[in-house]
Amino acid sequence: MATINFGGVDETVVTREEFPVEKAREILKDETIAVIGYGVQGPGQSLNLRDNGFNVIVGQRPGKTYEKAVADGWVPGETLFGIEEACQKGTIIMCLLSDAAVMSVWPTIKPYLTPGKTLYFSHGFAITWNDRTGCVPPADIDVIMVAPKGSGTTVRSLFLEGRGINSSFAVYQNVSGNAMDKTLALGIGIGSGYLFETTFQREATSDLTGERGSLMGAIQGLLLAQYEVLRENGHTPSEAFNETVEELTQSLMPLFAAKGMDWMYANCSTTAQRGALDWYPRFHDAIKPICQWLYMSVKTGNEAQISIDANSKPDYRDGLEAELKALRESEMWRTGAVVRQLRPENLKK
C-alpha cells in the first residue's frame, strides 16, 4: 500500500504496479470464487476474474440471466450452477445481487457461510443497514468488500481496453488474519485501476449520496431545468438539447475528465470564463443545502428504508416501468435520441 496526498489529505491506495495480478493469483490459488448473481456487476467482475486466470464459478437461478451467463461461456454443471450449489462449492462467495435481491436470497446463502469461508460484497448497503436488511453474517468468517466506482458494463469495457476502473475496498471482519490480502487480490483480479481504502458504512453513504446527487438524480434535475427554461423562452428542442446536454457530454466532459475543471476554465472563451466564474458560486450556494439534506437522509437510513419499502411492493416493477417510460418519452430525451442518430459516426452506419 502507498500513501498518496490528495489535495492536501493523505490516503491509502493500492495500484497494479505494487500489487500485480501474478501476486493476486498466488494469494487466491487455492480458492474457488463463487459469483452469486449475474445482473449488473456479476458479468464484468466474473469475466475479468476468469480472463485473469482465477478459479471462478457463477451461481444464478434459471431464466434469462442464466441464459446470458451461458452465452458468455459459463458451462452448466462445470462453471455455472444454481445459487445453493455455487455457495456450497465456493470458498469465496461474491454476493453481487441487487440490494433487494440480497435480502430475499440471504436465507439461501447464509447456511453456506461456514467457518473458513469469505463473504464478499461490492456495496456496503446490506451490512451497513443490516438492522433493516437482516443480513447479519456469522462471526466466524471474513467479510470484505471491493466496490467499483462505476457500472458493471464499465468494469468490463475498461478491462478489455487494458485500463481499469477505480474501486474502494474495506474489511468488515478479519477472522482468518488474511482478509486484507484476499480483498486486494480480488480488487486487482476484477481489473481495478487503483484501489482506495474505505469502510462499509462510508461506502454505502457516499454511494447512495452520489447516485441520488451528482451522478444521476441531480444531473437529470439540472439538465431538465435548463432545457425547460430554454424551451419556455422560444428555443427549439434541438437547440435546447445541444446547449444543455450534447455539448456537455460530447465536448466538455471528455476534456475536464482528462484535464480537470480548472483547465477547462483556463481554456474557454473569456465570455464563458467570466460567466462560469460568476455563476458557479450561485449554484453551489443553492445546491449545497439540498446535498446536506440528502446526506442526512442517507446517513440516518431513511433512503435505505425507502428503497427497501419500494422494492418490497408486489407491483414495484410495474410502477418502475411507468416512471422509466415517462423519462424515456419526455421531450428532452426523445430529442436526445434524434440528436444521437445525427452524430457523424452514426450517420456512416
Coordinates of C-alpha atoms in Angstrom, one line a residue:
M1 CA 0.0 0.0 0.0
A2 CA 1.1 3.5 -0.7
T3 CA 0.2 6.8 0.9
I4 CA -0.9 9.4 -1.7
N5 CA -1.6 13.0 -1.0
F6 CA -5.0 14.1 -2.5
G7 CA -5.4 17.9 -2.3
G8 CA -3.5 18.0 1.0
V9 CA -5.1 14.9 2.6
D10 CA -3.1 11.6 2.8
E11 CA -5.0 8.5 1.7
T12 CA -4.0 4.8 1.4
V13 CA -4.1 3.5 -2.2
V14 CA -3.0 0.3 -3.9
T15 CA -2.0 0.2 -7.6
R16 CA -1.4 -2.7 -10.0
E17 CA 2.2 -1.8 -10.2
E18 CA 2.8 -2.6 -6.5
F19 CA 0.2 -5.4 -6.4
P20 CA 0.4 -7.2 -9.7
V21 CA -2.1 -9.8 -10.9
E22 CA 0.5 -12.5 -10.5
K23 CA 0.6 -11.8 -6.8
A24 CA -3.2 -11.8 -6.6
R25 CA -3.3 -15.2 -8.3
E26 CA -0.8 -16.6 -5.9
I27 CA -2.8 -15.4 -2.9
L28 CA -6.1 -16.9 -4.2
K29 CA -4.6 -20.1 -5.9
D30 CA -6.5 -22.4 -3.5
E31 CA -9.8 -20.5 -3.6
T32 CA -12.9 -21.2 -5.5
I33 CA -14.6 -17.9 -6.2
A34 CA -18.4 -18.2 -6.5
V35 CA -20.0 -15.2 -8.1
I36 CA -23.6 -15.1 -7.0
G37 CA -25.8 -13.1 -9.3
Y38 CA -25.2 -12.3 -13.0
G39 CA -27.1 -9.0 -13.3
V40 CA -25.3 -5.7 -13.1
Q41 CA -21.9 -6.3 -11.5
G42 CA -21.7 -10.1 -11.9
P43 CA -20.8 -10.4 -15.6
G44 CA -18.0 -7.8 -15.5
Q45 CA -16.3 -9.0 -12.3
S46 CA -16.6 -12.7 -13.1
L47 CA -15.4 -12.4 -16.7
N48 CA -12.5 -10.3 -15.7
L49 CA -11.5 -12.8 -12.9
R50 CA -11.8 -15.6 -15.4
D51 CA -9.7 -13.8 -18.0
N52 CA -7.1 -13.1 -15.3
G53 CA -6.7 -16.7 -14.6
F54 CA -8.7 -17.2 -11.3
N55 CA -10.8 -20.2 -10.4
V56 CA -14.3 -18.8 -10.9
I57 CA -17.8 -20.3 -10.9
V58 CA -21.2 -18.5 -11.2
G59 CA -24.4 -19.1 -9.2
Q60 CA -27.6 -17.9 -10.9
R61 CA -31.2 -19.0 -10.9
P62 CA -32.7 -20.3 -14.2
G63 CA -34.1 -17.7 -16.6
K64 CA -32.9 -15.0 -19.0
T65 CA -30.0 -14.1 -16.8
Y66 CA -28.9 -17.7 -16.6
E67 CA -29.0 -17.9 -20.4
K68 CA -26.9 -14.8 -20.6
A69 CA -24.3 -16.5 -18.5
V70 CA -24.3 -19.5 -20.8
A71 CA -23.9 -17.2 -23.8
D72 CA -20.9 -15.6 -22.0
G73 CA -19.2 -19.0 -21.9
W74 CA -20.1 -20.3 -18.4
V75 CA -20.8 -24.0 -18.7
P76 CA -23.8 -25.6 -16.7
G77 CA -22.6 -28.2 -14.3
E78 CA -18.9 -27.1 -14.7
T79 CA -18.7 -23.4 -14.1
L80 CA -22.4 -22.4 -13.8
F81 CA -24.7 -23.7 -11.1
G82 CA -27.7 -22.8 -9.1
I83 CA -27.2 -20.4 -6.2
E84 CA -27.2 -23.1 -3.5
E85 CA -24.7 -25.3 -5.3
A86 CA -22.4 -22.4 -6.1
C87 CA -22.4 -21.3 -2.5
Q88 CA -21.6 -24.8 -1.4
K89 CA -18.7 -25.1 -3.8
G90 CA -17.3 -21.6 -3.3
T91 CA -14.7 -20.7 -0.6
I92 CA -15.1 -17.0 -1.5
I93 CA -18.8 -16.1 -2.0
M94 CA -19.1 -12.9 -4.0
C95 CA -22.6 -11.6 -3.3
L96 CA -23.2 -9.4 -6.4
L97 CA -27.0 -9.4 -6.2
S98 CA -29.0 -6.2 -6.1
D99 CA -29.7 -4.8 -2.6
A100 CA -33.3 -6.1 -2.8
A101 CA -32.3 -9.5 -4.1
V102 CA -29.6 -9.9 -1.3
M103 CA -32.4 -9.6 1.3
S104 CA -34.6 -12.2 -0.4
V105 CA -31.8 -14.6 -1.2
W106 CA -30.0 -14.2 2.2
P107 CA -31.7 -17.2 3.8
T108 CA -30.5 -19.3 0.9
I109 CA -26.9 -18.0 1.2
K110 CA -26.4 -17.9 4.9
P111 CA -26.3 -21.7 5.6
Y112 CA -23.2 -22.0 3.3
L113 CA -21.3 -19.2 5.2
T114 CA -19.4 -21.8 7.2
P115 CA -16.1 -21.3 9.1
G116 CA -13.2 -20.6 6.8
K117 CA -15.2 -19.0 4.0
T118 CA -15.1 -15.4 2.9
L119 CA -18.2 -13.3 2.1
Y120 CA -17.6 -10.5 -0.5
F121 CA -19.8 -7.5 -1.4
S122 CA -19.4 -4.7 -3.9
H123 CA -21.7 -2.4 -1.9
G124 CA -22.0 -1.7 1.8
F125 CA -25.8 -1.4 1.8
A126 CA -26.7 -4.8 3.2
I127 CA -24.2 -4.8 6.0
T128 CA -24.4 -1.1 7.0
W129 CA -28.2 -1.2 7.4
N130 CA -28.4 -4.9 8.5
D131 CA -30.9 -3.9 11.2
R132 CA -33.2 -3.3 8.3
T133 CA -32.0 -5.9 5.7
G134 CA -31.5 -8.8 8.1
C135 CA -28.1 -9.6 6.5
V136 CA -26.0 -10.3 9.6
P137 CA -23.0 -12.6 8.7
P138 CA -21.7 -15.2 11.0
A139 CA -18.9 -14.0 13.3
D140 CA -16.5 -16.8 12.2
I141 CA -16.0 -15.8 8.6
D142 CA -14.1 -13.0 6.7
V143 CA -16.4 -10.3 5.3
I144 CA -14.8 -8.0 2.8
M145 CA -15.7 -5.5 0.0
V146 CA -14.4 -4.2 -3.3
A147 CA -16.7 -1.5 -4.8
P148 CA -16.0 -0.5 -8.4
K149 CA -16.8 3.2 -9.0
G150 CA -19.0 2.6 -12.0
S151 CA -21.4 0.2 -13.7
G152 CA -20.6 -3.5 -14.3
T153 CA -20.5 -2.7 -18.0
T154 CA -17.7 -0.2 -17.4
V155 CA -15.9 -2.7 -15.2
R156 CA -15.7 -5.0 -18.2
S157 CA -15.2 -2.4 -21.0
L158 CA -12.3 -0.7 -19.3
F159 CA -10.7 -4.1 -18.6
L160 CA -10.9 -5.0 -22.3
E161 CA -9.3 -1.7 -23.2
G162 CA -6.4 -2.5 -20.9
R163 CA -7.4 0.2 -18.5
G164 CA -9.2 -0.3 -15.2
I165 CA -12.0 1.2 -13.1
N166 CA -11.1 2.7 -9.7
S167 CA -12.5 0.8 -6.7
S168 CA -12.8 1.2 -3.0
F169 CA -12.0 -1.6 -0.6
A170 CA -12.8 -2.5 3.0
V171 CA -12.6 -5.3 5.5
Y172 CA -15.5 -5.7 7.9
Q173 CA -14.5 -9.0 9.6
N174 CA -10.9 -10.4 9.6
V175 CA -11.2 -13.8 11.2
S176 CA -8.5 -15.5 9.1
G177 CA -5.9 -12.8 9.5
N178 CA -5.6 -12.7 5.7
A179 CA -8.7 -10.8 4.8
M180 CA -6.9 -7.7 3.6
D181 CA -4.7 -9.8 1.2
K182 CA -7.8 -11.5 -0.2
T183 CA -9.6 -8.2 -0.6
L184 CA -6.7 -6.6 -2.5
A185 CA -6.2 -9.7 -4.6
L186 CA -9.8 -9.7 -5.6
G187 CA -9.7 -6.0 -6.3
I188 CA -6.8 -6.5 -8.7
G189 CA -8.4 -9.6 -10.1
I190 CA -11.6 -7.8 -11.2
G191 CA -9.4 -5.3 -13.0
S192 CA -9.3 -2.3 -10.7
G193 CA -7.2 0.6 -11.9
Y194 CA -6.3 1.6 -8.4
L195 CA -7.9 0.8 -5.0
F196 CA -8.6 3.2 -2.2
E197 CA -9.5 2.3 1.4
T198 CA -12.9 2.9 2.9
T199 CA -15.3 1.3 5.3
F200 CA -18.7 -0.4 4.6
Q201 CA -20.5 2.5 6.2
R202 CA -18.6 5.2 4.3
E203 CA -19.0 3.4 1.0
A204 CA -22.7 2.9 1.5
T205 CA -23.4 6.5 2.5
S206 CA -21.2 8.0 -0.2
D207 CA -22.6 5.7 -2.9
L208 CA -26.2 6.5 -2.1
T209 CA -25.5 10.2 -1.9
G210 CA -23.6 10.1 -5.2
E211 CA -26.3 8.3 -7.2
R212 CA -29.1 10.5 -5.9
G213 CA -26.9 13.6 -6.3
S214 CA -24.3 14.5 -9.0
L215 CA -24.1 11.1 -10.7
M216 CA -27.8 10.7 -11.6
G217 CA -30.5 12.4 -9.6
A218 CA -29.1 16.0 -9.5
I219 CA -27.7 15.9 -13.0
Q220 CA -31.1 14.9 -14.5
G221 CA -32.8 17.6 -12.5
L222 CA -30.3 20.3 -13.6
L223 CA -30.4 19.3 -17.3
L224 CA -34.2 19.2 -17.3
A225 CA -34.5 22.6 -15.6
Q226 CA -32.2 24.3 -18.1
Y227 CA -33.8 22.5 -21.0
E228 CA -37.3 23.6 -19.9
V229 CA -36.2 27.2 -19.4
L230 CA -34.8 27.4 -22.9
R231 CA -37.9 25.8 -24.4
E232 CA -40.2 28.1 -22.5
N233 CA -38.3 31.0 -24.0
G234 CA -38.7 30.0 -27.6
H235 CA -35.7 27.8 -28.3
T236 CA -36.2 24.7 -30.4
P237 CA -35.8 21.2 -28.9
S238 CA -32.6 20.7 -30.9
E239 CA -31.1 23.9 -29.8
A240 CA -32.1 23.4 -26.1
F241 CA -30.7 19.9 -26.1
N242 CA -27.4 20.8 -27.8
E243 CA -26.8 23.7 -25.4
T244 CA -27.8 21.6 -22.4
V245 CA -26.7 18.0 -22.9
E246 CA -24.8 17.4 -26.2
E247 CA -22.1 20.0 -25.7
L248 CA -21.6 18.9 -22.1
T249 CA -21.3 15.2 -22.8
Q250 CA -19.6 15.2 -26.2
S251 CA -17.2 18.2 -25.9
L252 CA -16.7 19.4 -22.4
M253 CA -16.9 16.2 -20.2
P254 CA -14.1 14.4 -22.0
L255 CA -11.9 17.4 -21.6
F256 CA -12.4 18.1 -17.9
A257 CA -12.3 14.4 -17.3
A258 CA -8.8 14.3 -18.7
K259 CA -7.5 17.7 -17.5
G260 CA -9.8 19.0 -14.8
M261 CA -12.4 21.7 -14.5
D262 CA -9.6 24.2 -13.6
W263 CA -8.0 23.5 -17.0
M264 CA -11.5 23.9 -18.6
Y265 CA -11.9 27.3 -17.0
A266 CA -8.5 28.5 -18.2
N267 CA -9.1 27.3 -21.8
C268 CA -12.5 28.6 -22.7
S269 CA -13.6 31.9 -24.2
T270 CA -13.4 34.9 -22.0
T271 CA -17.2 35.2 -22.1
A272 CA -17.7 31.6 -20.9
Q273 CA -15.0 32.0 -18.4
R274 CA -16.5 35.1 -16.8
G275 CA -20.0 33.6 -16.7
A276 CA -18.7 30.3 -15.2
L277 CA -16.7 32.1 -12.5
D278 CA -19.7 34.3 -11.6
W279 CA -22.4 31.6 -11.6
Y280 CA -20.8 28.5 -10.1
P281 CA -20.8 30.0 -6.6
R282 CA -24.5 30.8 -7.0
F283 CA -25.3 27.2 -8.0
H284 CA -23.1 26.0 -5.1
D285 CA -24.9 28.1 -2.6
A286 CA -28.3 27.0 -3.9
I287 CA -27.5 23.3 -4.2
K288 CA -25.3 22.6 -1.0
P289 CA -28.3 22.7 1.4
I290 CA -30.0 20.0 -0.8
C291 CA -26.8 17.9 -0.7
Q292 CA -26.7 18.3 3.1
W293 CA -30.3 17.3 3.4
L294 CA -29.7 14.3 1.1
Y295 CA -26.6 13.2 3.0
M296 CA -28.5 13.2 6.3
S297 CA -31.4 11.3 4.7
V298 CA -28.8 8.6 3.6
K299 CA -26.9 8.6 6.9
T300 CA -29.9 8.1 9.1
G301 CA -31.1 5.1 7.0
N302 CA -34.1 6.9 5.6
E303 CA -33.0 6.4 2.0
A304 CA -32.2 2.8 2.7
Q305 CA -35.7 2.2 4.1
I306 CA -37.4 4.0 1.2
S307 CA -35.5 1.7 -1.2
I308 CA -36.4 -1.4 0.9
D309 CA -40.1 -0.5 1.1
A310 CA -40.3 0.4 -2.6
N311 CA -38.6 -2.8 -3.7
S312 CA -40.8 -4.9 -1.5
K313 CA -44.1 -3.9 -3.1
P314 CA -45.6 -6.6 -5.3
D315 CA -46.3 -4.1 -8.1
Y316 CA -42.9 -2.4 -7.8
R317 CA -41.8 -3.5 -11.3
D318 CA -45.0 -2.1 -12.9
G319 CA -44.6 1.3 -11.2
L320 CA -40.9 1.4 -12.0
E321 CA -41.6 0.8 -15.7
A322 CA -44.1 3.6 -15.7
E323 CA -41.6 6.0 -14.2
L324 CA -38.9 5.0 -16.6
K325 CA -41.3 5.2 -19.6
A326 CA -42.2 8.8 -18.6
L327 CA -38.5 9.7 -18.5
R328 CA -37.8 7.9 -21.8
E329 CA -40.7 9.6 -23.5
S330 CA -40.0 13.1 -22.2
E331 CA -39.4 15.7 -24.9
M332 CA -35.8 16.2 -23.8
W333 CA -34.7 12.5 -24.2
R334 CA -36.8 11.9 -27.3
T335 CA -34.9 14.9 -28.7
G336 CA -31.7 13.3 -27.4
A337 CA -32.4 10.1 -29.3
V338 CA -32.7 12.0 -32.6
V339 CA -29.5 14.1 -31.9
R340 CA -27.5 10.9 -31.2
Q341 CA -28.7 9.4 -34.6
L342 CA -27.3 12.6 -36.3
R343 CA -23.8 12.2 -34.9
P344 CA -21.4 11.6 -37.8
E345 CA -20.3 8.2 -36.5
N346 CA -23.9 7.1 -36.6
L347 CA -24.8 8.6 -40.0
K348 CA -22.0 6.5 -41.5
K349 CA -23.6 3.2 -40.4

